[in-house]
Coordinates of C-alpha atoms in Angstrom, one line a residue:
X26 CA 3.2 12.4 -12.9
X27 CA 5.1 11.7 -9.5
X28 CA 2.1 8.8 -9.1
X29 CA 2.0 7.1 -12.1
X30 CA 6.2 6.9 -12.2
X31 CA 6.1 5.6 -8.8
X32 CA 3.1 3.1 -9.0
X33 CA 5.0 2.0 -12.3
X34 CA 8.2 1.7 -10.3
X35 CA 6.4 0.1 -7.5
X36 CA 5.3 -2.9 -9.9
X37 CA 8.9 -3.3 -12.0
X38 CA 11.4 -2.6 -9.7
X39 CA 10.7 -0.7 -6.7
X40 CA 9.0 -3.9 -4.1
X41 CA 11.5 -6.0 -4.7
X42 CA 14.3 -3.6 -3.9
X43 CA 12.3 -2.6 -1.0
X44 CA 12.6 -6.4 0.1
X45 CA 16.0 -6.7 -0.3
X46 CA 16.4 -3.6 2.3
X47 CA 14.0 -5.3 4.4
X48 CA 15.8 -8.4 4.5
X49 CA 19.2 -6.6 5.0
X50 CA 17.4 -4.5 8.2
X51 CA 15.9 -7.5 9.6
X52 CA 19.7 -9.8 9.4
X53 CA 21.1 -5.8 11.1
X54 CA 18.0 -6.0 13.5
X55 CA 18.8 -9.8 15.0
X56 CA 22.5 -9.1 15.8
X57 CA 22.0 -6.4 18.7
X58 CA 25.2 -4.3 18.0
X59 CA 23.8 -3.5 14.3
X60 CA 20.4 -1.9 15.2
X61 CA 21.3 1.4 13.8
X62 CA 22.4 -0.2 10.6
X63 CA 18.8 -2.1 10.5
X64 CA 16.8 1.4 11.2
X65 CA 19.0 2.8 8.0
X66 CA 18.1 0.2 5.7
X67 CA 14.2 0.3 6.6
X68 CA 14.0 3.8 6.0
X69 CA 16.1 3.4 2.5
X70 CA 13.3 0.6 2.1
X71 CA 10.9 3.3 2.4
X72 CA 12.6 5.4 0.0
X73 CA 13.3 3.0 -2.6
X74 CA 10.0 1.8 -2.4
X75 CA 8.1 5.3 -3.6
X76 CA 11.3 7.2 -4.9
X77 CA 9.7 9.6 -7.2
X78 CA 9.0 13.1 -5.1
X79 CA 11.9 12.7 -2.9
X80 CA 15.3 13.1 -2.6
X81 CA 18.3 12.6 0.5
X82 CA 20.4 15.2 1.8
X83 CA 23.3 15.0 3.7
X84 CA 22.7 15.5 7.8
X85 CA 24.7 17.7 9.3
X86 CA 25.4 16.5 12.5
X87 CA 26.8 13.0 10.6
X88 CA 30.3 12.9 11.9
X89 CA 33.2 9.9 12.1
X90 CA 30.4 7.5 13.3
X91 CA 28.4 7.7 10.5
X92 CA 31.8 7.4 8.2
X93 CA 32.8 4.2 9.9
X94 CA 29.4 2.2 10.0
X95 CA 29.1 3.6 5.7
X96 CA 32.7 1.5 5.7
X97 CA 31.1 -1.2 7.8
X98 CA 27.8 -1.3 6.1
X99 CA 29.3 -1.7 2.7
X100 CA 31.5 -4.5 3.4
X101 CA 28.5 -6.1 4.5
X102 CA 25.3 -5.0 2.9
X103 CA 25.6 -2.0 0.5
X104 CA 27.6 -3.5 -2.6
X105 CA 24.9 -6.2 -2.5
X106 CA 22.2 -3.8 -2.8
X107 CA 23.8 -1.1 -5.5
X108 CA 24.5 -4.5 -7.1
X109 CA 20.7 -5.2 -7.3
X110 CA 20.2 -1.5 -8.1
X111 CA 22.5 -1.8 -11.4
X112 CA 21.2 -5.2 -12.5
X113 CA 17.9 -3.8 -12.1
X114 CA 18.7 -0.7 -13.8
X115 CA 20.3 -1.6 -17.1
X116 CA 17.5 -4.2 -17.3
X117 CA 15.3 -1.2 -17.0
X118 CA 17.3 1.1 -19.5
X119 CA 16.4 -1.4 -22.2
X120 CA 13.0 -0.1 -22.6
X121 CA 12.0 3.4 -23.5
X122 CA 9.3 3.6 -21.2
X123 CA 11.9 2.4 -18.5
X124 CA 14.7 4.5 -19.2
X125 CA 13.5 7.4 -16.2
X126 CA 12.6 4.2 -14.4
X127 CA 16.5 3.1 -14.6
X128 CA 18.3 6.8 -14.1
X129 CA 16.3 6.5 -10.9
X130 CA 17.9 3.0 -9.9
X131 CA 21.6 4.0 -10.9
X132 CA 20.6 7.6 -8.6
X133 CA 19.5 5.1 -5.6
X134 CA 22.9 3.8 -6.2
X135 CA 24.6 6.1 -3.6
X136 CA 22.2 6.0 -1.0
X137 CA 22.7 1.9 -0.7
X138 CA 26.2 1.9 -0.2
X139 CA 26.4 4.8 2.5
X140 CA 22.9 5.3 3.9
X141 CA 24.4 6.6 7.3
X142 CA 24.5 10.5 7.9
X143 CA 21.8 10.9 5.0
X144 CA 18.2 12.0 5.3
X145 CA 15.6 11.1 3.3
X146 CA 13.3 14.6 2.4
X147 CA 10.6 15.9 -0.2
X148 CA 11.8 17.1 -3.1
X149 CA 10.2 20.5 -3.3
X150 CA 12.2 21.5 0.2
X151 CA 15.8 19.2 -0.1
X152 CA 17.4 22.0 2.1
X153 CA 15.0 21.8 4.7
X154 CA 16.9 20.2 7.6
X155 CA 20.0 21.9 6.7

């Protein structure tokens, strides 16, 4: 079931929020002093674009860094993306067959507007790295 959700969410929804973080970790990548902001977005890219079998947990070892570039990085990138993420998942919600499809996008929702001090894990073992 895990598949078929995420190849459906692969074709609706799920490679063009993937380009979006690409884009948004590329502009990071270019300007030297956001590098770790650019690695964050690639591996929400990841993670937005095959959801479906796993989850993020918080890390640890996140302290005020992490809180201060989740500040910095929504300012800049995040409300743009959980923008795209509710557009995308209301459009979604007007379908039945989309409805899971759309509690998915509004559950990425979080993850694009503070992607620092999260980690991206299976969904059979989410306290794994704890």
């Amino acid at each position: 079931m895990r598949f078929i959700l995420n190849v459906i969410w692969l074709v609706l929804c799920g490679l063009w929020m993937a380009i979006g973080y690409a884009v948004a970790g590329l502009i990071c990548c270019v300007l030297i002093v956001t590098i770790p902001f650019g690695i964050a977005s690639f591996r929400v890219a990841s993670y937005a674009l095959w959801p479906f079998g796993r989850t993020t947990v918080e890390r640890r070892d996140a302290g005020a860094g992490s809180l201060l570039g989740n500040v910095i990085w929504f300012v800049f990138a995040g409300w743009w993306l959980a923008l795209g993420h509710i557009v995308t998942g209301i459009a979604l919600c007007v379908t039945i067959i989309g409805i899971p499809l759309g509690i998915a996008n509004f559950k990425l929702i979080p993850v694009s507007l503070m992607p620092l001090g999260r980690e991206i894990v299976p969904s059979d073992r989410p306290f794994a790295t704890r």
